Coordinates of C-alpha atoms in Angstrom, one line a residue:
X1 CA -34.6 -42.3 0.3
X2 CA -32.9 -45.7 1.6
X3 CA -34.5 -48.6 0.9
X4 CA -33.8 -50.3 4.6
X5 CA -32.7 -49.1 7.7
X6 CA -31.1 -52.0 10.0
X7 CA -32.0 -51.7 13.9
X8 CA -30.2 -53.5 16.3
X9 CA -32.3 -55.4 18.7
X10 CA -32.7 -53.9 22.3
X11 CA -31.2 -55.7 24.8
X12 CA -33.9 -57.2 27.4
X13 CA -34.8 -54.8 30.4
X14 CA -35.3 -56.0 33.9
X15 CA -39.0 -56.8 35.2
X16 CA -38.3 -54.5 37.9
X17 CA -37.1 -51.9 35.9
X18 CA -40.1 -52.2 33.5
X19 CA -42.7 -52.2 36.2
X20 CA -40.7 -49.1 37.6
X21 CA -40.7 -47.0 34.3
X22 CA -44.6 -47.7 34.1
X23 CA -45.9 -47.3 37.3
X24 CA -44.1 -43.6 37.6
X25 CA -45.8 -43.4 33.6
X26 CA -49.2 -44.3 35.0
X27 CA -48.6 -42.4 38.0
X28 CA -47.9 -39.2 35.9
X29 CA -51.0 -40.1 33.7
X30 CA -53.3 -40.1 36.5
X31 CA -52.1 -37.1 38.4
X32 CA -51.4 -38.8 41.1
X33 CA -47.9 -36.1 41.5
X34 CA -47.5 -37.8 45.4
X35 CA -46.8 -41.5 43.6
X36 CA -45.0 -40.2 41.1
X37 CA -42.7 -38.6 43.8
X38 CA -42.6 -42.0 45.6
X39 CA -41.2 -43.9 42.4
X40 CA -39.2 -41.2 41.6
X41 CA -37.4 -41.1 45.3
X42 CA -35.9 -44.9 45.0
X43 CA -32.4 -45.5 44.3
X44 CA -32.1 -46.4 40.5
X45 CA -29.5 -45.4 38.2
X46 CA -31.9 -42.7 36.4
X47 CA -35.2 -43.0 36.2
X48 CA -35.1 -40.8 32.8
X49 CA -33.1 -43.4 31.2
X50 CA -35.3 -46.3 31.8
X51 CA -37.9 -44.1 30.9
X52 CA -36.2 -43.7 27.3
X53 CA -35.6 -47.4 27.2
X54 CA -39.5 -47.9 27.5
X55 CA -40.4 -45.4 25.0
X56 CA -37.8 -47.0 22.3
X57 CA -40.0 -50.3 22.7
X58 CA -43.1 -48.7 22.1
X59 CA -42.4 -46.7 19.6
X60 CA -40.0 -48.6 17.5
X61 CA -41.9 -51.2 17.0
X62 CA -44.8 -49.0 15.2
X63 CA -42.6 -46.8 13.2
X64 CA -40.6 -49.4 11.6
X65 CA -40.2 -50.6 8.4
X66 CA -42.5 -53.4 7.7
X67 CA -41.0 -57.2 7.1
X68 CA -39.8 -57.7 3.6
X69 CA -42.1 -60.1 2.8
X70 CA -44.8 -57.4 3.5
X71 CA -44.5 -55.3 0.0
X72 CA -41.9 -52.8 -0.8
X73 CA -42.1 -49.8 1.8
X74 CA -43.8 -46.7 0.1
X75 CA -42.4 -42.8 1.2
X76 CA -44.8 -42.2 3.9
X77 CA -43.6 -45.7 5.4
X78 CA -39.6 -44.3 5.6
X79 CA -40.9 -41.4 6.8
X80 CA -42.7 -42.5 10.0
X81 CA -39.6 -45.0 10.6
X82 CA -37.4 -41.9 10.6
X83 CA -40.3 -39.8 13.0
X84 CA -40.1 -43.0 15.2
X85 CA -35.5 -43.0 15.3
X86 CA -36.2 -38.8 16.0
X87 CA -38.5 -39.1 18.8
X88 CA -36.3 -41.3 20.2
X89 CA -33.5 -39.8 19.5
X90 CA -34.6 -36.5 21.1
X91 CA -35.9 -38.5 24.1
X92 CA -32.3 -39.6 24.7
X93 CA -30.6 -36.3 24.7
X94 CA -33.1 -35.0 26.7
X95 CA -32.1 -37.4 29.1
X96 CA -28.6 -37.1 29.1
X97 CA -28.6 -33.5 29.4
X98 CA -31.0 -33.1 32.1
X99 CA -31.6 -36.7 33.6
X100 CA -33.8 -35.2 36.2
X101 CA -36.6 -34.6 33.4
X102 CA -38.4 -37.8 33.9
X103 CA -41.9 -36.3 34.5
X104 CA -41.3 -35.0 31.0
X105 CA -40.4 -37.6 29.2
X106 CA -43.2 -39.9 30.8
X107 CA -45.7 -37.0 29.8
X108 CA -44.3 -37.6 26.1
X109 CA -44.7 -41.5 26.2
X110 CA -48.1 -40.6 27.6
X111 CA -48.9 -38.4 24.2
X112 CA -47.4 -40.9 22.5
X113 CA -49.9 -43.9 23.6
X114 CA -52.6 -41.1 23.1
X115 CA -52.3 -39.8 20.0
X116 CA -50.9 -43.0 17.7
X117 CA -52.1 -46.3 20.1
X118 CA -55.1 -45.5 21.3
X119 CA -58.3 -45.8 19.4
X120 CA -61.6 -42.9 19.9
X121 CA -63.0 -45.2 22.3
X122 CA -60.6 -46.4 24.6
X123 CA -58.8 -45.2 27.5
X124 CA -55.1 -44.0 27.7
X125 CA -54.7 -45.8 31.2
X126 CA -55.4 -49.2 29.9
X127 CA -53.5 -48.7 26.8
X128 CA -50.8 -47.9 29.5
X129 CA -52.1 -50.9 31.3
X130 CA -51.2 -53.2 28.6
X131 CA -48.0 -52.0 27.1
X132 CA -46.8 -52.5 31.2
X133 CA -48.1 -56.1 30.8
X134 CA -46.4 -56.6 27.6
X135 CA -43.6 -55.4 28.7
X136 CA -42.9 -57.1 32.2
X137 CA -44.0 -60.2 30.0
X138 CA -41.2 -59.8 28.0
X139 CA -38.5 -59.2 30.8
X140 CA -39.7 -62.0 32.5
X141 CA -39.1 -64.2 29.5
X142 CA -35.3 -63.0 29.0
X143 CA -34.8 -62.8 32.9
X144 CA -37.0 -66.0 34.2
X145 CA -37.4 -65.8 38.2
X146 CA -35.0 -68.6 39.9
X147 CA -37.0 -71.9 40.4
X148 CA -39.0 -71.9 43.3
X149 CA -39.2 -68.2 43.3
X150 CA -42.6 -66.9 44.0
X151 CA -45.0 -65.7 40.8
X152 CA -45.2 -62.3 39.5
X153 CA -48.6 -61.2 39.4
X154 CA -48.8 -58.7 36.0
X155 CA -52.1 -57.0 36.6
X156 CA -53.5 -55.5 39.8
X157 CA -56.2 -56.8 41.8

């Protein structure tokens, strides 16, 4: 079993690109097909492989290996780490193979957030809702808005 497993950091998304990938996720999660469609139908590179990119920083980042100053990793800890680099892994050559299978990997994300992120009582749309804030967050802070650019507003009114 190896003792540590070196991941190289994922370079920033765009905010646009994040808010993309979650509102076809949340779209799909809801059942709401006709939005789903309408993010779908833009022009972007592949909405499967942003798609992918999302789900590598959600999931990474609760299968990894834990800091070294945390303890020394037990089995069941290099195991999930290696579940985590499969799921991804598989999510990437689905894309590449079919890149038209967005619906299906946004339906995996959604299991995802539903079976390991979301506790008995809470609900898999504001899980959703937060991971989208998180992540926009974040691509906002590696790609700030020019100055005097007009605010982003992360949650809907």
């Amino acid at each position: 079993m190896p003792k540590n497993t070196a991941t190289a950091p994922l370079a920033p998304m765009l905010p646009d690109d994040v808010m993309l990938a979650f509102n076809f996720i949340r779209a799909i999660q809801a059942g709401d097909v006709d939005a789903a469609e309408d993010f779908a139908a833009g022009d972007y590179p592949s909405l499967a492989a942003l798609l992918v990119d999302v789900a590598e920083r959600i999931v990474t980042p609760v299968t990894a290996l834990p800091d070294q100053g945390a303890g020394e990793p037990c089995a069941d800890t290099f195991t999930l780490e290696a579940l985590g680099r499969v799921f991804i892994r598989t999510l990437r050559t689905w894309e590449q193979s079919c890149p038209s299978t967005a619906t299906g990997i946004a339906e995996a994300i959604i299991g995802f957030t539903k079976e390991i992120l979301t506790e008995d009582h809470e609900d898999v749309a504001v899980v959703l809702e937060q991971l989208q804030t998180v992540g926009v967050g974040q691509a906002l802070d590696a790609h700030p808005a020019p100055t005097g650019a007009h605010p982003v507003r992360l949650t809907v009114v």
